mmCIF file of C-alpha atoms in Angstrom:
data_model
loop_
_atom_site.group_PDB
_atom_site.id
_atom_site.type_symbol
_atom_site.label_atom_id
_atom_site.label_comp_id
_atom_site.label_asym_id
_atom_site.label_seq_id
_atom_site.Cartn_x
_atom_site.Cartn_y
_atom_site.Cartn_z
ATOM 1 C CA UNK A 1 45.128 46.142 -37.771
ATOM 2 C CA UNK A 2 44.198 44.355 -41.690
ATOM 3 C CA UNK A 3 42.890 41.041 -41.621
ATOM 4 C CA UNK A 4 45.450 40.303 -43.920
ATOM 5 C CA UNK A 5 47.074 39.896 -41.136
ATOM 6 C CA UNK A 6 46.737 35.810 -41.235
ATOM 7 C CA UNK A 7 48.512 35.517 -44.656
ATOM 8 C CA UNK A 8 51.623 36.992 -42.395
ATOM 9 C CA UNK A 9 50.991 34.476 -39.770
ATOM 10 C CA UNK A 10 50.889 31.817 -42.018
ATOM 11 C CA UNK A 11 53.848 32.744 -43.570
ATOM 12 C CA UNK A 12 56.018 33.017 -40.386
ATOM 13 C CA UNK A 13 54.421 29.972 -38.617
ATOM 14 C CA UNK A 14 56.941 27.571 -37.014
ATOM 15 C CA UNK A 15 57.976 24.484 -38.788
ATOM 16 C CA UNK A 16 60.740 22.929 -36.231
ATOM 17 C CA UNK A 17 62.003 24.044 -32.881
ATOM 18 C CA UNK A 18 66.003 23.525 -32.144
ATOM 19 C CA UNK A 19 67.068 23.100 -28.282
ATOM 20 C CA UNK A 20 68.965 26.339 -25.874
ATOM 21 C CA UNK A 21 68.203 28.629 -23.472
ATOM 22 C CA UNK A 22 69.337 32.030 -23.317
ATOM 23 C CA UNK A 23 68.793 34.846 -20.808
ATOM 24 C CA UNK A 24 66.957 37.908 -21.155
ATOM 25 C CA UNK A 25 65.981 40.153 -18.493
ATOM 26 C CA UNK A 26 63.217 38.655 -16.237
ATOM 27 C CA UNK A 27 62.237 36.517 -19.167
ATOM 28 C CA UNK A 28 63.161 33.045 -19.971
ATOM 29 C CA UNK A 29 64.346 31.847 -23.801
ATOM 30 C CA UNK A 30 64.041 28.749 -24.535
ATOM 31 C CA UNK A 31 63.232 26.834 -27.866
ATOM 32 C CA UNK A 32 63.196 23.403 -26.416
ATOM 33 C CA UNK A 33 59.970 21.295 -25.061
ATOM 34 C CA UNK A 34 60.238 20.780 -21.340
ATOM 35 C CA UNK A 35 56.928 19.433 -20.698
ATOM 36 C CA UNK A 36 58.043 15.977 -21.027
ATOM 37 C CA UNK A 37 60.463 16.309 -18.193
ATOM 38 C CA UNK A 38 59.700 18.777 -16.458
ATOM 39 C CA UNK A 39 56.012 19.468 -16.483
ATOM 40 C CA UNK A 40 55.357 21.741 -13.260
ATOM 41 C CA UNK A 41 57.165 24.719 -15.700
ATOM 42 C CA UNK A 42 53.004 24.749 -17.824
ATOM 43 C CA UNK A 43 49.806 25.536 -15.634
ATOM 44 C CA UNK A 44 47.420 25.755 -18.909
ATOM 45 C CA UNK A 45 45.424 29.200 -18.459
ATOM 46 C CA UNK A 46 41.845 29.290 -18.672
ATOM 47 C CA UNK A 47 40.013 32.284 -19.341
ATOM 48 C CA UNK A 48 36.082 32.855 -18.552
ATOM 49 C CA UNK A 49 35.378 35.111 -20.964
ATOM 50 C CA UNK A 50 32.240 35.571 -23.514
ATOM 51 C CA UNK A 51 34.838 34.731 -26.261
ATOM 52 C CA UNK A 52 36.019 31.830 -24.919
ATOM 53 C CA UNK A 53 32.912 29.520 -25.800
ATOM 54 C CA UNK A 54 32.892 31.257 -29.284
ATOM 55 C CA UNK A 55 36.432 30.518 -30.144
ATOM 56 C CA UNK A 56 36.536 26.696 -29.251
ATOM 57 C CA UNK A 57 33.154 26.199 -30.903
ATOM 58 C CA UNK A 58 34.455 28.479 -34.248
ATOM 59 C CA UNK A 59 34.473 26.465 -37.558
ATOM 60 C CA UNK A 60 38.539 27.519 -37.293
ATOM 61 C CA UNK A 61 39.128 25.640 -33.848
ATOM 62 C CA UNK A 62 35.896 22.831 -33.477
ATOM 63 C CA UNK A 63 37.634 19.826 -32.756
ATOM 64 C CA UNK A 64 41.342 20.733 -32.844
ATOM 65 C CA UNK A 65 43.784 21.007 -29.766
ATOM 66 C CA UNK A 66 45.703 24.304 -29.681
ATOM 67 C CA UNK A 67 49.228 24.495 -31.335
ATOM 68 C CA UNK A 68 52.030 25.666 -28.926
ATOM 69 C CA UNK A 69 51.609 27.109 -25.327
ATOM 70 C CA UNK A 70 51.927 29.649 -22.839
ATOM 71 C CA UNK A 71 54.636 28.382 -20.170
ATOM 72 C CA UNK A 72 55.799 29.756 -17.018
ATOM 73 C CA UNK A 73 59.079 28.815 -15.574
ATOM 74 C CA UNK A 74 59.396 30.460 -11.586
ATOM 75 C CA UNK A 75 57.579 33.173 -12.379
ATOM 76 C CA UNK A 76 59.043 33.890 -15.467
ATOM 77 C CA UNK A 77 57.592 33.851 -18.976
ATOM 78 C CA UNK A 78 58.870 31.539 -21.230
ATOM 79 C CA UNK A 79 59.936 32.621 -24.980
ATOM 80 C CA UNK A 80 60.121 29.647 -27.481
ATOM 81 C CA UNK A 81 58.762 28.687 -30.297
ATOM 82 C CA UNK A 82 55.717 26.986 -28.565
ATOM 83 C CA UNK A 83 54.622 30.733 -27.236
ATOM 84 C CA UNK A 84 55.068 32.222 -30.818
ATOM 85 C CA UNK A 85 53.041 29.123 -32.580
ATOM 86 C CA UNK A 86 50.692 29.566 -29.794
ATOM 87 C CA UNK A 87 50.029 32.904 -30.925
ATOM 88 C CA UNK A 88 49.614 32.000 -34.943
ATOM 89 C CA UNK A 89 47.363 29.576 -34.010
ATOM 90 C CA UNK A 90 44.542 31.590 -32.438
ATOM 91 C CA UNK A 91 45.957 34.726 -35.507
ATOM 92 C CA UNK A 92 45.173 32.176 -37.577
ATOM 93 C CA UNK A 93 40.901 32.578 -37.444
ATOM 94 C CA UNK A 94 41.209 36.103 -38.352
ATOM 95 C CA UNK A 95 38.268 36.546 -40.871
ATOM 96 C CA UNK A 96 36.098 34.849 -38.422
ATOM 97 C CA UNK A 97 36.574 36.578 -35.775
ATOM 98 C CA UNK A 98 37.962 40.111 -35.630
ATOM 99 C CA UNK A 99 41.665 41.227 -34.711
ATOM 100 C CA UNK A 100 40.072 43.257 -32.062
ATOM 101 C CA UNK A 101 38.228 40.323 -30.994
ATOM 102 C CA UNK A 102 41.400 37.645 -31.657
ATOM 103 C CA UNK A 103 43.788 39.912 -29.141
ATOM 104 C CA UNK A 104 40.672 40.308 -26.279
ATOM 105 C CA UNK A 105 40.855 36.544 -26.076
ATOM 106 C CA UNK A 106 44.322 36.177 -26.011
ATOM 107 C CA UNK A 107 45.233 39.144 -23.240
ATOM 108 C CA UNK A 108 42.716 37.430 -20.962
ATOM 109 C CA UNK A 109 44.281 34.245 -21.345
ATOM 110 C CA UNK A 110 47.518 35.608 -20.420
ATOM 111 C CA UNK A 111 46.280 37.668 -17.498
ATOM 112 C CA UNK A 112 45.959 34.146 -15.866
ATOM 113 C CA UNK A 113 49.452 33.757 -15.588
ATOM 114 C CA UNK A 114 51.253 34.320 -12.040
ATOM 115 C CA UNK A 115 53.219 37.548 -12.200
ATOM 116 C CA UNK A 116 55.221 38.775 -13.617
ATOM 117 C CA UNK A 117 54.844 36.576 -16.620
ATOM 118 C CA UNK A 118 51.304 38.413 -17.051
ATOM 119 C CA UNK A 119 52.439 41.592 -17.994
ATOM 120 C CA UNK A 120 55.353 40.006 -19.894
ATOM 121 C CA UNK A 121 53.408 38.101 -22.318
ATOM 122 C CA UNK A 122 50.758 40.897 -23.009
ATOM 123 C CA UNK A 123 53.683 43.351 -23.665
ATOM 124 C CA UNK A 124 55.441 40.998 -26.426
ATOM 125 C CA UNK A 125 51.862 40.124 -27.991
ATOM 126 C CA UNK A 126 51.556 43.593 -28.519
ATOM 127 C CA UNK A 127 54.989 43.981 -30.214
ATOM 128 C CA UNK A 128 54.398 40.704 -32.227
ATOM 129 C CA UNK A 129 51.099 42.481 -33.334
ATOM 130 C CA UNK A 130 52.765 45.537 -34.408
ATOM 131 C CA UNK A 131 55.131 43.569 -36.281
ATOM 132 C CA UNK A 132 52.800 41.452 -38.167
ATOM 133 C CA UNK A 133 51.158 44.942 -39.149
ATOM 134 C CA UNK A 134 54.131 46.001 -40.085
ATOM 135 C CA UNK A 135 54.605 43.297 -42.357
ATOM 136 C CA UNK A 136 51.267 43.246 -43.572
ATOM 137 C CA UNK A 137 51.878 47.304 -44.614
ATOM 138 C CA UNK A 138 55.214 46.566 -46.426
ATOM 139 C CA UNK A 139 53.925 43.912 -48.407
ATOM 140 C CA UNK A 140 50.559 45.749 -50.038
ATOM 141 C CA UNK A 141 52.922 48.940 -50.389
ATOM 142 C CA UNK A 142 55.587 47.794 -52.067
ATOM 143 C CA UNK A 143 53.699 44.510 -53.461
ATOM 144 C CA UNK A 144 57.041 42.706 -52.555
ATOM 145 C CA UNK A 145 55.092 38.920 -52.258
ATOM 146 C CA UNK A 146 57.195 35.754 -51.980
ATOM 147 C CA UNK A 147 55.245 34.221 -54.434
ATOM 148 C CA UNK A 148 56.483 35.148 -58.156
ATOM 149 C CA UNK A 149 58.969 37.679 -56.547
ATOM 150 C CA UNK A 150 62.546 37.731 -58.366
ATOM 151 C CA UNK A 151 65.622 37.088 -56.186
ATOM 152 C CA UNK A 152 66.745 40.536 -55.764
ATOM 153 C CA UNK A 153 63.063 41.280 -54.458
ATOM 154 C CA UNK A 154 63.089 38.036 -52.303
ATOM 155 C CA UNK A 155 66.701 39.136 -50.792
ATOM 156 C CA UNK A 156 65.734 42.960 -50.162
ATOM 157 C CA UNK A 157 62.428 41.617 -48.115
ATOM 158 C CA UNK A 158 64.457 39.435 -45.955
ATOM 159 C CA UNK A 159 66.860 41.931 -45.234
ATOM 160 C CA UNK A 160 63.944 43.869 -44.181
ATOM 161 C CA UNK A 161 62.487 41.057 -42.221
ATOM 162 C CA UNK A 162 65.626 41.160 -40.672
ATOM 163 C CA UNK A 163 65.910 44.766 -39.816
ATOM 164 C CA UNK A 164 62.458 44.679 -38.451
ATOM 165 C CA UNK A 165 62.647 41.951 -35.499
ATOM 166 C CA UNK A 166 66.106 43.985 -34.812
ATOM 167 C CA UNK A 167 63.388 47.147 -34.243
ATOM 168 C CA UNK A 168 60.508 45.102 -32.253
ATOM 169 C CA UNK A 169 62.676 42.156 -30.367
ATOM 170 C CA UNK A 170 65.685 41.770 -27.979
ATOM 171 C CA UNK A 171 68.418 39.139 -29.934
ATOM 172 C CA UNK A 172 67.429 36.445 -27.574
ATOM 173 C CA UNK A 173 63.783 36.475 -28.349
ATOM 174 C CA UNK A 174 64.892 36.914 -32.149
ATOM 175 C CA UNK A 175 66.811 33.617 -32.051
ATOM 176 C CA UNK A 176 63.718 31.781 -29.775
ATOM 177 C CA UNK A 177 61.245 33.162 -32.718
ATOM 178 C CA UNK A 178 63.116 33.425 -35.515
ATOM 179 C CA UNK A 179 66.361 31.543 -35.544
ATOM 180 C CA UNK A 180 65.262 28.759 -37.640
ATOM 181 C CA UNK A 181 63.831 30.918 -40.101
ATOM 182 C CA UNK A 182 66.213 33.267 -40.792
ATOM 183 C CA UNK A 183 68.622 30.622 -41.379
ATOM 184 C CA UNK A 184 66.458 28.509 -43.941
ATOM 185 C CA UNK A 185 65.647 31.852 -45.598
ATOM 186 C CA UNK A 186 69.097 32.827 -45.844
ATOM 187 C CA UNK A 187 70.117 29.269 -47.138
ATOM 188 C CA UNK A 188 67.187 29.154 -49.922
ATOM 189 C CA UNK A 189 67.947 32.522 -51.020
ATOM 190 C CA UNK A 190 71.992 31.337 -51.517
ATOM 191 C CA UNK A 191 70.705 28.121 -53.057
ATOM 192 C CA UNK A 192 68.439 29.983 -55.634
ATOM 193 C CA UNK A 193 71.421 32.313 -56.296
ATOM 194 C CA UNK A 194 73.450 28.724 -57.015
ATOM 195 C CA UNK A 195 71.124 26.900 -58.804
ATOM 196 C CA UNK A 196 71.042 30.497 -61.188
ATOM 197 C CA UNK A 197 74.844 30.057 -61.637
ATOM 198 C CA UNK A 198 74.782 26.475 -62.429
ATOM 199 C CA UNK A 199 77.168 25.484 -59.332
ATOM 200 C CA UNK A 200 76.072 22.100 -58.104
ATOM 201 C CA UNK A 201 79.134 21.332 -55.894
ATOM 202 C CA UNK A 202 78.780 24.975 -53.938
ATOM 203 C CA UNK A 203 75.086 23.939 -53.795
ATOM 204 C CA UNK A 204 75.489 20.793 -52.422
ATOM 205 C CA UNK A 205 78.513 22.368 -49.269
ATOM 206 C CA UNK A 206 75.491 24.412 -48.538
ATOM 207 C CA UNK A 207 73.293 22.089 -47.650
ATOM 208 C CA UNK A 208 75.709 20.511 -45.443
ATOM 209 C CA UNK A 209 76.293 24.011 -43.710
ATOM 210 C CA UNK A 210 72.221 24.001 -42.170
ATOM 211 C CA UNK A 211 72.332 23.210 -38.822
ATOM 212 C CA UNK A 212 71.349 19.147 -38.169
ATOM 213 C CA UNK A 213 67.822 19.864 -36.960
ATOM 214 C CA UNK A 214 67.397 21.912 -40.340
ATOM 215 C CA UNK A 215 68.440 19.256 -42.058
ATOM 216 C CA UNK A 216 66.705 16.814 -40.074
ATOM 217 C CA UNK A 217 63.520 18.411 -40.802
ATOM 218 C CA UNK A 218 63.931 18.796 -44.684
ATOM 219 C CA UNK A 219 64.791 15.606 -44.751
ATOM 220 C CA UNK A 220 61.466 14.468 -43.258
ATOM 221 C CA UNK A 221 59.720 16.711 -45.505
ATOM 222 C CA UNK A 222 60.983 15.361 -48.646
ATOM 223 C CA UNK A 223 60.274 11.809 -46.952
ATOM 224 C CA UNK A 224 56.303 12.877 -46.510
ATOM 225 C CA UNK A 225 56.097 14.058 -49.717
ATOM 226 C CA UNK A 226 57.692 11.061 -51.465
ATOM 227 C CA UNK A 227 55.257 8.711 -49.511
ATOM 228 C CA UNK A 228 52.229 10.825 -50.858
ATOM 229 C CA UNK A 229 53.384 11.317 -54.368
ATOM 230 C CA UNK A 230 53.905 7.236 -54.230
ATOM 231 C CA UNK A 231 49.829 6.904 -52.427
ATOM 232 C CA UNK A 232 48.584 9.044 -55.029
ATOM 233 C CA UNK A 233 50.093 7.463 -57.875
ATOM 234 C CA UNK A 234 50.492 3.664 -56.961
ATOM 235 C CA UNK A 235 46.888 1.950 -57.047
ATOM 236 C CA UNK A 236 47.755 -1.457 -56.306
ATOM 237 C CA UNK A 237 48.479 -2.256 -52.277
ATOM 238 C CA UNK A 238 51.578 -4.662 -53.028
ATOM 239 C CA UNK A 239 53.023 -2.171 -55.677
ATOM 240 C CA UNK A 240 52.721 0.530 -53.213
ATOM 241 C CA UNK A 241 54.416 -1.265 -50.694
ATOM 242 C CA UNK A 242 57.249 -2.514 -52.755
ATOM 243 C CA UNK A 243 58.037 1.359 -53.904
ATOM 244 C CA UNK A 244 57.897 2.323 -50.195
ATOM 245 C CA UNK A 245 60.573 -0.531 -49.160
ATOM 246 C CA UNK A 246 62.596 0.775 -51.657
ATOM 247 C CA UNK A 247 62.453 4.492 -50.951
ATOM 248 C CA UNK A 248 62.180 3.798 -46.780
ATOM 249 C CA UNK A 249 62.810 0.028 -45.771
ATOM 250 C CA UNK A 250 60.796 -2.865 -45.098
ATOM 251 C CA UNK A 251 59.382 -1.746 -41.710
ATOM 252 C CA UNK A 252 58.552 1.957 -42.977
ATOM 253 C CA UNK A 253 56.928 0.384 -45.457
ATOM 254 C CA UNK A 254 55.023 -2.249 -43.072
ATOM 255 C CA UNK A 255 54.210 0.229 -40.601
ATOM 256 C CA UNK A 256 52.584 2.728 -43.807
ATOM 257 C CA UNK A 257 50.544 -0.292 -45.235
ATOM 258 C CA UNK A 258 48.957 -0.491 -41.522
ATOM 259 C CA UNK A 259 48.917 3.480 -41.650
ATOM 260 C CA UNK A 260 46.591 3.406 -44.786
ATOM 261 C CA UNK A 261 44.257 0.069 -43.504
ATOM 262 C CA UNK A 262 43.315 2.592 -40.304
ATOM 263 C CA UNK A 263 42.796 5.543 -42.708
ATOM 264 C CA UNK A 264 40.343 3.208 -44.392
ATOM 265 C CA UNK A 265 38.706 2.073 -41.295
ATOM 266 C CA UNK A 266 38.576 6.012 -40.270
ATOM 267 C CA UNK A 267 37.019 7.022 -42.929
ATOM 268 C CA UNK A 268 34.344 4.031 -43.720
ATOM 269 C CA UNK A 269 33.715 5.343 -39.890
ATOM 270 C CA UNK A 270 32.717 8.404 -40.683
ATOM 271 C CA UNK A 271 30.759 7.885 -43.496
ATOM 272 C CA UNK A 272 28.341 5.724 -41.546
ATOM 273 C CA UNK A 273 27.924 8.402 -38.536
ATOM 274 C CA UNK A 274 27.539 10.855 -41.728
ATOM 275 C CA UNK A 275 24.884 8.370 -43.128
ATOM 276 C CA UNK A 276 23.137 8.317 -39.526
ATOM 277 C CA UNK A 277 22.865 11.853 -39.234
ATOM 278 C CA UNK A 278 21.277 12.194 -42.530
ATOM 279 C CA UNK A 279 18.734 9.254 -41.846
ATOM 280 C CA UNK A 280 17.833 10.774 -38.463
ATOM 281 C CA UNK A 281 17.866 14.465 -39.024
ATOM 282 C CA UNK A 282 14.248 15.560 -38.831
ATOM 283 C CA UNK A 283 13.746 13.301 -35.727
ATOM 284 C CA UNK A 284 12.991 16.057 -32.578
ATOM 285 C CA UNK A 285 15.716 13.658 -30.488
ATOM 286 C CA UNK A 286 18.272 14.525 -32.821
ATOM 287 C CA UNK A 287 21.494 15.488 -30.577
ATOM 288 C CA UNK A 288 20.318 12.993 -28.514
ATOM 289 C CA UNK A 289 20.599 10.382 -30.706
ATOM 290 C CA UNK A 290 23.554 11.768 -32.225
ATOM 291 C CA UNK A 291 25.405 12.103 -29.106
ATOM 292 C CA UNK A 292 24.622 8.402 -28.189
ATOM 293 C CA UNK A 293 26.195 7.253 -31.391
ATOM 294 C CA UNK A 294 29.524 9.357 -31.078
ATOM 295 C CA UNK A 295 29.483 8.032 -27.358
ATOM 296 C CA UNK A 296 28.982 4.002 -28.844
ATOM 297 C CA UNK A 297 31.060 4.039 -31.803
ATOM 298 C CA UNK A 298 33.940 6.681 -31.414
ATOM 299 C CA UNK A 299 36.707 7.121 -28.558
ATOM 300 C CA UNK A 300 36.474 9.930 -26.358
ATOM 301 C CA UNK A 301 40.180 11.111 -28.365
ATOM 302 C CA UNK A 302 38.252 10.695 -31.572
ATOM 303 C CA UNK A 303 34.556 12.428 -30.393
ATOM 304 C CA UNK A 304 36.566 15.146 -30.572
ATOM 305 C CA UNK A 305 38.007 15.350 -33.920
ATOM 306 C CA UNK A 306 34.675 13.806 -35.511
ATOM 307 C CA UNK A 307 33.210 17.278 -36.884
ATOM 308 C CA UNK A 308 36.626 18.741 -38.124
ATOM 309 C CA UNK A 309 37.031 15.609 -39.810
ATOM 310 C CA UNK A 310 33.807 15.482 -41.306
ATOM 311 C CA UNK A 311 33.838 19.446 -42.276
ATOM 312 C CA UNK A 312 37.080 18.313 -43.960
ATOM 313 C CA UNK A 313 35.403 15.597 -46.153
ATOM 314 C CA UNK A 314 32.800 18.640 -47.102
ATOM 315 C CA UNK A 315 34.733 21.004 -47.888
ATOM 316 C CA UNK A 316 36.802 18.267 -50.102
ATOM 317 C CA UNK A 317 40.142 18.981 -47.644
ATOM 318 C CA UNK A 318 42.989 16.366 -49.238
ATOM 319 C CA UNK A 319 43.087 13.967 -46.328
ATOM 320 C CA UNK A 320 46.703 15.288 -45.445
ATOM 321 C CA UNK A 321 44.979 18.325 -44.403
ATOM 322 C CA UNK A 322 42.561 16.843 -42.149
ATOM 323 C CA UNK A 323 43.056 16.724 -38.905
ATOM 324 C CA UNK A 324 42.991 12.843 -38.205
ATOM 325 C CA UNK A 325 43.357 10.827 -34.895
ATOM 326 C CA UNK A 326 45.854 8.520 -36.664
ATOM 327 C CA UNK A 327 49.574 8.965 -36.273
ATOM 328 C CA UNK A 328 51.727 11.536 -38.382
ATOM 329 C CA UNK A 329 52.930 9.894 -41.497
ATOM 330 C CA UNK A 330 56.408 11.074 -41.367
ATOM 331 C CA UNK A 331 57.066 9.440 -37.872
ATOM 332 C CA UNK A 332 55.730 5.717 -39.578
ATOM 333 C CA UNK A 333 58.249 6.552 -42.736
ATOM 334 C CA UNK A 334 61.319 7.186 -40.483
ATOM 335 C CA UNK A 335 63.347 4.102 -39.274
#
């Protein structure tokens, strides 16, 4: 298995998650979120195994919560897109760990389900591995990237996409992993195709033909990266807030302003724990003293996020990257 592998993951992460269940076999489909109603369906496994310190200590991982989740519903494993992002997000440190290494954690966390939803969740890990490989092999064969790749390439790879779950996945699992995907590649694909031919009205009945969560979703997306464009560009507070009213409404644009005081507060935060560490770092009481300040000056939420946040600020991270305590800028911008 190529540690390329992550570039695949990457690629085929989730971005939203629509709302059915389907049968299939033993197994249950779902791509909605029960765990707000119904929250005996999750028992969170826990695995005692010499990786298991490594991985949540990992420069990957330190700090951040995992993305999806393994669910059981009577037994039963559930598919959705919270099992497949699950799985992306621990794919997702290959390079620091190994695949070999990667996999050994994950089959002993889902050994600690009940049965059968043990054996069903290591048997479709393996397939998703061997489809990920797959992909990986296709790609440095026929150097078919998505990047830079001409429509005729772009369309032949999907196909083969396509034709590849078909191989490794019943339909139901397809449509609980993939359904959202296929359906925004499909519709970019036609829109590049339109946009080539010059036909704004057909482009335009095409956007209207994405299913409302798609649509939903780009929608938020283009409303993120309007509010950034106007941060980055707009210098002066009541400017700034004045192009956000315009773009999202007076109360988007009140609840950003707050949005970007407690980024400022956040961050004038950790640059004084940064500045304490540095002024006490020779001192023998060190993690002592560094544990009483994180314990004084930092929630018990936050003490948890402090060293990806301040790895971010290292490694120069734009502060959209970071992973942050404060709430998800899309959710202040919608009304």
């Amino acid at each position: 298995m190529k540690t390329s592998i992550v570039v695949v993951v990457l690629l085929l992460s989730a971005t939203v998650a629509g709302f059915y269940w389907l049968p299939q076999g033993d197994l249950v489909i779902s791509q909605s979120d029960p765990l707000s109603s119904q929250p005996d369906y999750y028992r969170e496994p826990i695995a005692a195994t010499p990786m298991h310190a490594r991985i949540n200590q990992s420069a990957t991982f330190r700090g951040a919560s995992p993305d999806g989740r393994l669910q059981v519903l009577n037994g039963a494993l559930m598919v959705n897109r919270d099992l497949k992002r699950w799985m992306d997000f621990y794919l997702s440190s290959v390079g620091e760990f190994s695949i070999e290494e990667i996999t050994e954690f994950m089959e002993a966390e889902m050994r600690t389900l009940p049965a059968p939803a043990d054996q069903q969740a290591l048997d479709l890990l393996n397939k998703y591995l061997a489809y990920l490989d797959d992909i990986s092999r296709y790609d440095e064969v026929s150097g078919r990237k998505i990047n830079g790749a001409d429509l005729a390439g772009l369309t032949a790879r999907m196909e083969w996409l396509e034709d590849l779950r078909r191989v490794y996945f019943a339909d139901a699992t397809i449509a609980a992993f993939f359904g959202d995907d296929e359906a925004l590649d499909r519709y970019s694909l036609e829109r590049m195709r339109l946009a080539q031919s010059g036909d704004t009205e057909a482009m335009q009945q095409l956007e209207k033909e994405l299913p409302l969560h798609l649509r939903v979703a780009r929608e938020k997306a283009r409303a993120i990266e309007t509010s950034q464009s106007l941060r980055d560009s707009i210098d002066d507070p009541e400017a700034l807030w004045q192009a956000r009213k315009e773009q999202f409404g007076e109360a988007a644009a009140d609840r950003l302003a707050i949005l970007d005081a407690e980024r400022q507060q956040w961050q004038a935060r950790l640059t004084d724990y940064h500045d304490f560490l540095e002024r006490n770092s020779a001192k023998q009481n060190f993690d002592e003293l560094a544990e009483a300040y994180r314990a004084e000056n930092f929630s018990v939420v936050e003490q948890k996020r402090i060293d990806a946040a301040l790895q971010a600020r290292s490694a120069q991270i734009p502060e959209s990257s970071a992973i942050s305590p404060l709430p998800h800028e899309e959710e202040l911008a919608a009304d």
